[in-house]
XYZ file of C-alpha atoms in Angstrom:
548
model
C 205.273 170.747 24.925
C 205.921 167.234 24.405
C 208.058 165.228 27.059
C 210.903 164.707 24.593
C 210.881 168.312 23.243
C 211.124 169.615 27.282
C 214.334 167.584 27.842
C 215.910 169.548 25.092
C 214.583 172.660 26.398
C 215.760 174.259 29.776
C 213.649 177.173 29.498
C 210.617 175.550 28.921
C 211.159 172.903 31.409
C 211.347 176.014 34.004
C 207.764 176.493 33.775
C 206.978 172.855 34.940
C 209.197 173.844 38.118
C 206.589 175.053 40.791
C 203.077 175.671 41.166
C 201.036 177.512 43.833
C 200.776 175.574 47.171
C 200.149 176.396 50.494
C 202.169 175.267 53.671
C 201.729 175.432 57.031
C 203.552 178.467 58.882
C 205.203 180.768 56.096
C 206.980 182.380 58.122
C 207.989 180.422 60.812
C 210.002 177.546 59.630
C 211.850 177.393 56.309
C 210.449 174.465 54.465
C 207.138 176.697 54.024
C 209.558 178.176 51.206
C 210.103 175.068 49.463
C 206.037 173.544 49.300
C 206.197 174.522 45.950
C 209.358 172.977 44.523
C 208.903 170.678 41.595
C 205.298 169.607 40.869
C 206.623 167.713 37.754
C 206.962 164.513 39.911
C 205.427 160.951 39.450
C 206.313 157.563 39.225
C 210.361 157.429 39.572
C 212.740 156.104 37.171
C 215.919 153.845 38.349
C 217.626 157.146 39.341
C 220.775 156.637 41.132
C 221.901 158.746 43.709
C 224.875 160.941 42.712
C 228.345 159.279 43.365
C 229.263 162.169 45.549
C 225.824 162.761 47.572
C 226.285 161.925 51.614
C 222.411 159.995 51.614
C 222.681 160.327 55.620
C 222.762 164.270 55.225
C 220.827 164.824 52.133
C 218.455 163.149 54.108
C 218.601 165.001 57.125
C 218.432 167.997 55.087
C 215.302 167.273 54.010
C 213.632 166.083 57.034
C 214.752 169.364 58.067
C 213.727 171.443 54.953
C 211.120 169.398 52.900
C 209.705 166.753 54.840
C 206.902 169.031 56.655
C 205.378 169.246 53.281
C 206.387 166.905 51.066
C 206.192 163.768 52.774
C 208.845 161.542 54.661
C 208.454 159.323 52.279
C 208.563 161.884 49.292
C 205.302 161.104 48.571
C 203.611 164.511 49.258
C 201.554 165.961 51.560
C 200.686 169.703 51.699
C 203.582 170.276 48.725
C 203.773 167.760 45.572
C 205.745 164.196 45.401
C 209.240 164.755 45.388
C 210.253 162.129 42.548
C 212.971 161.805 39.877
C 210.659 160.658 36.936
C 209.902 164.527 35.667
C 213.551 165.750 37.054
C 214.908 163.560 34.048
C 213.757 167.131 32.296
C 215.454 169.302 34.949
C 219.407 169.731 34.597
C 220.740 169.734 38.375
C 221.931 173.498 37.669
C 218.258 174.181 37.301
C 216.654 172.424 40.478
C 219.806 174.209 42.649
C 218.950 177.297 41.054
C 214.979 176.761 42.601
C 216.353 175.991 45.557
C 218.481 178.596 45.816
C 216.258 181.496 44.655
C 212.730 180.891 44.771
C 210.263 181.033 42.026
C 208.798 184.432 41.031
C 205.404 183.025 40.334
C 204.991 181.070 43.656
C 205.173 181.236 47.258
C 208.652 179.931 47.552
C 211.221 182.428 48.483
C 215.133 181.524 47.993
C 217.225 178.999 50.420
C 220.218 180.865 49.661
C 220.259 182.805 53.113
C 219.740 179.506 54.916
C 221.583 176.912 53.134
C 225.315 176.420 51.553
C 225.948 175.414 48.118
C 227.046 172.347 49.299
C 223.738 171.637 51.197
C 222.065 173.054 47.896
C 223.584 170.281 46.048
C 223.286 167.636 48.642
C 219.614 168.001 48.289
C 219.423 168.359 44.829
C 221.121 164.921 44.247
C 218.600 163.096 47.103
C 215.545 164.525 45.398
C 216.964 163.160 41.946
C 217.650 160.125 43.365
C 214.991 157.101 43.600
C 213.579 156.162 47.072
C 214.365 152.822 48.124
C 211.263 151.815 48.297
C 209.501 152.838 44.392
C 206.168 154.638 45.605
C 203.271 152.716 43.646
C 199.221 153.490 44.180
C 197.092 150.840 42.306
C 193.422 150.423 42.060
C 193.681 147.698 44.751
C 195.029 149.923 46.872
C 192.790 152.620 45.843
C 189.111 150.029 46.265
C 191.225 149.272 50.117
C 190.861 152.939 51.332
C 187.271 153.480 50.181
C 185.535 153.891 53.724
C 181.995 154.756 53.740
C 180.952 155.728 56.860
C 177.491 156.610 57.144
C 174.921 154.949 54.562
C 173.263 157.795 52.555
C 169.733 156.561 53.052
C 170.221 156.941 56.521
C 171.021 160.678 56.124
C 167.555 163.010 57.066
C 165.848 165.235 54.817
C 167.170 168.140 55.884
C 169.586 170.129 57.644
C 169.602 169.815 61.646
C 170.488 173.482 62.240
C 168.742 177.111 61.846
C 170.672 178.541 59.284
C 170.157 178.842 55.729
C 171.962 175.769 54.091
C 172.421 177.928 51.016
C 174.440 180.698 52.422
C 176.775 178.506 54.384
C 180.526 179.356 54.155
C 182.775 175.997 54.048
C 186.235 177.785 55.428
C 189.746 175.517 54.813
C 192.097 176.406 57.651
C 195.592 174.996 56.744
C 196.873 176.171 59.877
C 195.909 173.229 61.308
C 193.977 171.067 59.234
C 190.564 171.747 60.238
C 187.426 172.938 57.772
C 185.074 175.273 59.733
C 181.028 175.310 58.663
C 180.263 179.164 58.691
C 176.814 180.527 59.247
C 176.686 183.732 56.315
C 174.047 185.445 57.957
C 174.960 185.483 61.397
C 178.878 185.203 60.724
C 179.332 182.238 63.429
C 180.542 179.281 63.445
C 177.742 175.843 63.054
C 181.061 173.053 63.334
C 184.622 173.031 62.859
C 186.149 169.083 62.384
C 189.281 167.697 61.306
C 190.288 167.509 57.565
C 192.950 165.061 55.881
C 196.305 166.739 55.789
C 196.752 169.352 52.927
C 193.308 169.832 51.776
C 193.224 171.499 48.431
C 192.411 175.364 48.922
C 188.874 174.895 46.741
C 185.941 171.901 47.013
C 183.661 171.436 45.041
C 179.521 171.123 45.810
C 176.796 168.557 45.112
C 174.015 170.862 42.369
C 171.631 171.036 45.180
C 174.743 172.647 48.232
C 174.292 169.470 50.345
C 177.260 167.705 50.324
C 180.797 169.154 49.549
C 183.413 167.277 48.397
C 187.205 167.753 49.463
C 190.641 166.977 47.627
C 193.673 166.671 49.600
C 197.309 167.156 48.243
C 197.865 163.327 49.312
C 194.922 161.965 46.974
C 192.488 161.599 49.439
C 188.956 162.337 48.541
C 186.048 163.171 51.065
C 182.623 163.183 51.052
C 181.214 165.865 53.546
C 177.099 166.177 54.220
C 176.535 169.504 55.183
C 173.014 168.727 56.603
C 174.044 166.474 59.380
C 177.715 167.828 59.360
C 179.444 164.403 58.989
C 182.016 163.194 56.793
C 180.013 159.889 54.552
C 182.884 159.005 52.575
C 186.075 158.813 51.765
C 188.924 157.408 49.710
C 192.203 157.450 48.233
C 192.862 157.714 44.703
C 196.403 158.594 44.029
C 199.606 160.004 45.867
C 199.444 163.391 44.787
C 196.279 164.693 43.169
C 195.588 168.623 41.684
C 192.502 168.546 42.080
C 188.317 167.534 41.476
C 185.664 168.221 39.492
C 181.652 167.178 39.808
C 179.350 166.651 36.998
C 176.381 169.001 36.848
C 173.822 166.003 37.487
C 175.429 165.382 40.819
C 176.534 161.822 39.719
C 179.869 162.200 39.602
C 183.410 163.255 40.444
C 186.543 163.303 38.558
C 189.942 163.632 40.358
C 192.951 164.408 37.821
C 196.340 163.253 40.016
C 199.857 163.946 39.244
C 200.934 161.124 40.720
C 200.361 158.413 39.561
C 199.491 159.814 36.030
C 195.438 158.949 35.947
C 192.364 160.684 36.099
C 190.043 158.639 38.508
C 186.310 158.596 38.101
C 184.750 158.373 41.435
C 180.401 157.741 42.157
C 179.237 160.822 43.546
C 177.192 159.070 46.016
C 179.871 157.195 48.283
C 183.106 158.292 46.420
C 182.775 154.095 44.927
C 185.524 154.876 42.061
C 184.136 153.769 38.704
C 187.037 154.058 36.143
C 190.487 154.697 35.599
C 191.927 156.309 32.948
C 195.619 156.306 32.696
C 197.101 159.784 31.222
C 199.361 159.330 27.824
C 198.942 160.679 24.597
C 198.644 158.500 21.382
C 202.708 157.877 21.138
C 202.465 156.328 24.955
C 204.041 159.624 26.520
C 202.507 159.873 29.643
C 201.264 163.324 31.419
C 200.971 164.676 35.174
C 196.944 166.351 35.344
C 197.546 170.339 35.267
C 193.830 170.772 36.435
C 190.060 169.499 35.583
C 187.294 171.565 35.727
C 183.372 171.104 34.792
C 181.572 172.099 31.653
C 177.833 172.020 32.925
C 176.113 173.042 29.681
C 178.432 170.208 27.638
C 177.861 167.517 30.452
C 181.253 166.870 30.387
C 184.809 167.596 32.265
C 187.577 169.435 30.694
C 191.275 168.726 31.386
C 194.303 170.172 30.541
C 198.042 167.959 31.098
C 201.043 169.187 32.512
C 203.440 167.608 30.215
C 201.739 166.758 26.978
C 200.440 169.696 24.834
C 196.500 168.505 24.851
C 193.480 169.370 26.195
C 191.225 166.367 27.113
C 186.982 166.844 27.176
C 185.224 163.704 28.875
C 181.726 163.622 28.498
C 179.469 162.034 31.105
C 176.408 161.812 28.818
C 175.252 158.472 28.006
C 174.111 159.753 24.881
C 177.430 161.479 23.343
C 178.076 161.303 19.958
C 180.895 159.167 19.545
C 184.891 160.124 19.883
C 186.756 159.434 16.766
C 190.854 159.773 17.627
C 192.692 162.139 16.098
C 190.875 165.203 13.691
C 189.094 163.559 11.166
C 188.012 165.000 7.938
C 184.021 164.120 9.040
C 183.347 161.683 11.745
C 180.216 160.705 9.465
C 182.218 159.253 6.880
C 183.774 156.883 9.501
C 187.491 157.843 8.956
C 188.699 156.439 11.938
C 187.405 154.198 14.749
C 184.934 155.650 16.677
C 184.882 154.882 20.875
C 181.854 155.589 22.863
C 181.665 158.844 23.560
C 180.423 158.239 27.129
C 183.485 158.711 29.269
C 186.039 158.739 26.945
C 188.421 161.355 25.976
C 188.362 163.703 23.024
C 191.508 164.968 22.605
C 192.137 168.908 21.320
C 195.921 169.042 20.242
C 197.829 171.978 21.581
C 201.009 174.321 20.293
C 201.421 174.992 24.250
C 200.491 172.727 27.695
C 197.792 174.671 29.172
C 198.831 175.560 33.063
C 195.716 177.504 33.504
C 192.726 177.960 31.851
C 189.042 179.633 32.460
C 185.508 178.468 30.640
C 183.539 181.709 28.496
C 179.876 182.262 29.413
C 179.283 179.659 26.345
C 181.027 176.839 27.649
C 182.172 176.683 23.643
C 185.710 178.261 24.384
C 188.719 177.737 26.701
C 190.998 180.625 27.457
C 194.349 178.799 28.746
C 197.919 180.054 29.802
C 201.016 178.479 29.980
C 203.681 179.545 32.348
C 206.269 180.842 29.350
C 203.547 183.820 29.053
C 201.781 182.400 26.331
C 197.868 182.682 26.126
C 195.261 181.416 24.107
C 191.692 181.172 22.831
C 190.755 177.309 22.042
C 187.229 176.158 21.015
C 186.428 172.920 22.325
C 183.884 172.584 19.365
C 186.246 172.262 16.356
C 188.850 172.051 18.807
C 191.172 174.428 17.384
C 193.032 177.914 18.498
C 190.599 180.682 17.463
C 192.844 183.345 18.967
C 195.900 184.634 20.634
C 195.215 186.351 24.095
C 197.366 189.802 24.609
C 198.294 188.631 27.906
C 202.189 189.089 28.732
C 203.973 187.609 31.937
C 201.877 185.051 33.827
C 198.172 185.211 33.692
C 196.521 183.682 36.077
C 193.109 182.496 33.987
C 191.827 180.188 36.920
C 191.427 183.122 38.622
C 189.931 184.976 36.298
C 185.775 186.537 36.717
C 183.760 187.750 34.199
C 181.205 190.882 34.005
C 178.887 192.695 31.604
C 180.129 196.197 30.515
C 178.836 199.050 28.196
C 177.068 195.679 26.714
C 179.821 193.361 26.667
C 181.551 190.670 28.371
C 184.642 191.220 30.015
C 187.162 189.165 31.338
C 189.560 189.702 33.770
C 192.572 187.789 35.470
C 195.742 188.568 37.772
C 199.196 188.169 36.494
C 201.191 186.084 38.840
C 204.391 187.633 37.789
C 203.664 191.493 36.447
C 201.570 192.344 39.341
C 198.525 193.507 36.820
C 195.286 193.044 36.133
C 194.210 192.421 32.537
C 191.112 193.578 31.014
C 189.576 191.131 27.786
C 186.883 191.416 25.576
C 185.445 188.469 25.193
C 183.543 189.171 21.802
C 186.853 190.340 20.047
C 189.675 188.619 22.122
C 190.911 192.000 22.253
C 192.964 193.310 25.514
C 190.955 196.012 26.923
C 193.054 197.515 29.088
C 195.624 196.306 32.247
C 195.508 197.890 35.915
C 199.285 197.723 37.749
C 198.890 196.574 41.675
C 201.270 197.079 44.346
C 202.772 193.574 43.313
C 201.627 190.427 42.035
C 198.517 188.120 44.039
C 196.631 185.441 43.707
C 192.744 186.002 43.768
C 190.329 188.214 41.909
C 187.006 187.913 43.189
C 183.565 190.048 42.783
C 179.777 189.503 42.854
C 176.949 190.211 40.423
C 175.508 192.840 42.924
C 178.549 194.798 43.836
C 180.264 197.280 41.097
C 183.557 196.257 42.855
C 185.898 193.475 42.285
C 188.490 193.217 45.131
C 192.110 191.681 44.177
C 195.212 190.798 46.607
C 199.247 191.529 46.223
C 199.939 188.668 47.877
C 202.807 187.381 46.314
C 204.416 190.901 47.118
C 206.319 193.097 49.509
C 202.479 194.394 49.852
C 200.813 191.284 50.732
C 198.479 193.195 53.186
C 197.190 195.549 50.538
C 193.695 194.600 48.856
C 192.929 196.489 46.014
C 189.379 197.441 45.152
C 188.479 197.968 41.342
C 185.803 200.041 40.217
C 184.220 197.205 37.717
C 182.584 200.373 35.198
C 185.975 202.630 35.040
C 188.311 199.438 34.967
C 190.082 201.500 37.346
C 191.683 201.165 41.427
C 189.243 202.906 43.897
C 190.481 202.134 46.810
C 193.427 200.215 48.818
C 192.229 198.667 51.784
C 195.006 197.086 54.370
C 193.230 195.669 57.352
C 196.036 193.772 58.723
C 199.705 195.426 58.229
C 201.967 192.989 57.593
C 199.745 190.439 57.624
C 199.124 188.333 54.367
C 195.171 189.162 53.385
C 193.669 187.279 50.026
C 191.125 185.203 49.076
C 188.008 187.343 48.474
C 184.263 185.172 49.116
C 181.083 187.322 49.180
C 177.855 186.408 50.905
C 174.993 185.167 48.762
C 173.338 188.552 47.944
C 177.070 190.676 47.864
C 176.746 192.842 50.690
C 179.398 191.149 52.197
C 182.733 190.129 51.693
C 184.505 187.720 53.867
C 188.415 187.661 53.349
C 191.258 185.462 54.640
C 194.723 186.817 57.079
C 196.309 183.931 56.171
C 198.905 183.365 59.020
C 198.537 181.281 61.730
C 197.459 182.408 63.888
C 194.973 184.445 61.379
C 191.652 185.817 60.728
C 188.433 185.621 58.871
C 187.507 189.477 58.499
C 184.035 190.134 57.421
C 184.025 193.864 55.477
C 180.917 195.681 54.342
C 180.991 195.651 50.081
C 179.661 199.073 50.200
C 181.256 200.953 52.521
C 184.468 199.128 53.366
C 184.255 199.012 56.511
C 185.074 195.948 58.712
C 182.054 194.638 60.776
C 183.608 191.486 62.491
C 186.598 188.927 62.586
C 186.757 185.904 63.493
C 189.939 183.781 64.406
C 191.312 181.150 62.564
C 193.897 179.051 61.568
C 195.351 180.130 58.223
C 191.985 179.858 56.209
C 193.143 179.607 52.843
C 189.881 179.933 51.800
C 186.670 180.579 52.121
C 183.423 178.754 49.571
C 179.703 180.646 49.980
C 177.489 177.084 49.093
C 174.938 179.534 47.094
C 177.497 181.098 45.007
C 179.350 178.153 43.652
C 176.079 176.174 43.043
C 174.728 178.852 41.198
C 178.336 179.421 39.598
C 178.046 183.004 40.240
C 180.292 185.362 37.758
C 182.326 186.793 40.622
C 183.628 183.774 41.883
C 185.717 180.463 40.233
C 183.944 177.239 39.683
């Protein structure tokens, strides 16, 4: 969907509205309903407030409603920016109607039992309207927060505790803004430290588990070394920023933001950023970063945009073939000018922006989803659509594991607004099968040695209700609630599966460790919302039950 075509459209601007984000008390204080309004924010345009809008209440309104996530300043925090450059998109009707009732797909629930229509509007206006002071993030400013703590040759060969470095559990707690170092064999704690606000409910790993690297709502990227449990680096590199991805050769990181529009290249050792590439298409249009991910067998990083209907592949070979712009008839003959193909983008044009999307076995194929319901099968080789994916409602491909059965590969992802899981062939594209839930969640997670995979309803009047999945009969098993009323999800096995650890995500809230096999809970620790939970030896080794 291409900026100009999504000011025309109302509908499909809706699906730009909200994405999932986590605040701090849910349930205690009202603006934990609105983290999620509006992630189609960036740089703001000369937006005038409306001619009507009271700026002293609008902005008490939102100090009272927004700013606990979103920033004083409206540059973000633990919810996105809240700029007018993407509400240019948005009819006013439209943002009061978020507001006012929520978004199905997300965490937010409705204002309308807390505010009046007039209060509705007041804030709509102020969110439309430009801050007096236009929010800018440079690469000066970017080189200025770089802090580097602790020189890496300094750092000791290895780790200065007993437990297995490999089957360590790196817990987020957005409760309070803390990151807890779990030992996964004797389910206790090794350190617990302070994170930056709004850390990003999934980092990402050095190959060989040492360090782990954090992304925070704000920008802010941290290097973490899990041997002498120490932060070694750290840096800014936008205002609001989805999220990170590192190369398979440990060398690198790339952070796609939303604001400012950029994908940020970053040194893996010391977070010293590299390169910045600005986010546009070939007409100029410019694009918020709807998520990056790695592609270890391609060397590169895959990224789909928000607001431009392309998916970008950057490889960090030195030896890539080159990039020729645009689809050429055969890059041999030399039909258009070729760019190094080391770090530069090749571009796969879309019919759809991709809001979610999930890597085959192969590496060769992207499934992606947009938020109208639409879902695809894209080869990043001739970069084309190979298929349409049967997948109604909102599928929730990032979220999506994988698993051998009767010989083949199988799919399978949550649907953020049906409630269902959906079952995919990956040989024929074909939809096997779909598995209603007491409501829609979040999380699907599994492990190679456990014939289980274990989804939440999170998003749902059953939020405490996990639901396990026999992975042979594609079929529910079992419903396991081990907190009523309390909002369980987020599903992280130990390294050999006969485990799983799983999040109460309240504050305060819990870190329950269940038996895979029998179901039974066997401890639980306290914590402060952990939004989730990362096993080092799983992720490293990219195992199929888990996302990467």
């Amino acid at each position: 969907m291409a900026l100009r075509a999504a000011s025309k459209n109302p509908s499909a601007t809706l699906r730009l509205l909200a994405v999932p984000l986590y605040c701090r008390r849910r349930h205690a204080l009202p603006q934990g309903r609105y983290a999620i309004l509006l992630a189609a924010l960036s740089l703001p345009l000369h937006a005038a407030p409306a001619a009507d809008m009271d700026p002293s209440a609008a902005a008490q309104l939102y100090g009272q409603h927004c700013q606990s996530c979103h920033g004083a300043d409206r540059l973000g925090g633990m919810g996105p920016a809240l700029l007018p450059e993407s509400l240019e998109r948005l009819k006013p009707a439209e943002i009061s109607n978020t507001i006012r009732q929520g978004r199905s797909a997300t965490q937010m629930a409705g204002f309308a039992d807390r505010l009046s229509d007039e209060q509705i509007r007041q804030l709509t206006a102020y969110v439309q309207s430009s801050p007096t002071t236009p929010p800018r993030w440079s690469d000066v400013d970017m080189r200025a927060s770089h802090r580097q703590p602790v020189a890496l040759s300094s750092l000791l060969a290895k780790p200065q505790y007993t437990a297995n470095p490999l089957n360590l559990f790196v817990v987020v707690e957005a409760g309070d803004h803390h990151v807890t170092v779990l030992d996964g064999d004797r389910f206790q704690p090794i350190t617990r430290f302070a994170s930056h606000y709004a850390v990003h409910g999934g980092p990402k790993f050095s190959p060989d588990g040492r360090f782990v690297y954090f992304s925070s709502r704000d920008g802010w990227v941290t290097q973490y070394d899990l041997y002498s449990l120490q932060v070694v680096a750290d840096i800014r590199v936008g205002l609001n920023t989805r999220n990170i991805a590192v190369s398979d050769d440990g060398n690198w990181i790339l952070a796609g933001n939303t604001l400012p529009q950029t994908l940020v290249l970053l040194d893996a050792h010391g977070l010293a950023p590299v390169k910045t590439i600005a986010v546009r298409d070939a007409a100029g249009r410019p694009s918020r970063v709807s998520a990056v991910y790695e592609a270890a067998p391609r060397h590169s990083f895959v990224v789909a945009l928000k607001d431009v209907p392309e998916l970008w592949e950057i490889s960090y070979d030195r030896h890539a073939a080159p990039v020729y712009p645009g689809l050429v008839h055969d890059y041999q003959m030399g039909e258009a000018l070729a760019q190094p193909g080391f770090l530069s983008p090749r571009v796969t044009p879309l019919s759809m922006v991709l809001d979610d999307f999930y890597f085959d076995p192969s590496y060769q194929h992207v499934l992606g989803a947009s938020r109208s319901g639409q879902a695809q099968v894209i080869s990043l080789d001739s970069r084309s659509k190979v298929a349409d994916l049967p997948l109604d409602g909102m599928p929730h491909l990032g979220s999506g594991i994988s698993f051998e059965r009767d010989g083949h590969r199988i799919m399978a992802t949550p649907n953020l607004k049906g409630g269902q899981l959906s079952f995919v062939d990956m040989d024929s594209w074909q939809l096997i099968k779909q598995v209603q839930l007491p409501g829609p969640g979040f999380f699907l997670r599994s492990h190679e040695n456990t014939p289980y995979a274990w989804a939440d309803s999170m998003m749902s009047a059953h939020k405490d209700t996990l639901s396990i999945i026999d992975k042979r009969s594609l079929s529910v098993v079992r419903q396991l609630v081990l907190r009523p009323g309390k909002t369980t999800a987020h599903v992280e096995f130990t390294r050999d599966g006969r485990y799983a650890l799983v999040s109460v995500m309240e504050n305060p809230g819990e870190l329950i460790v269940v038996d895979a096999q029998t179901l039974r809970e066997v401890a639980a620790l306290p914590m402060a919302k952990p939004i989730g939970k990362y096993n080092v030896f799983n992720k490293v080794n990219r195992s199929e039950g888990t996302s990467h």
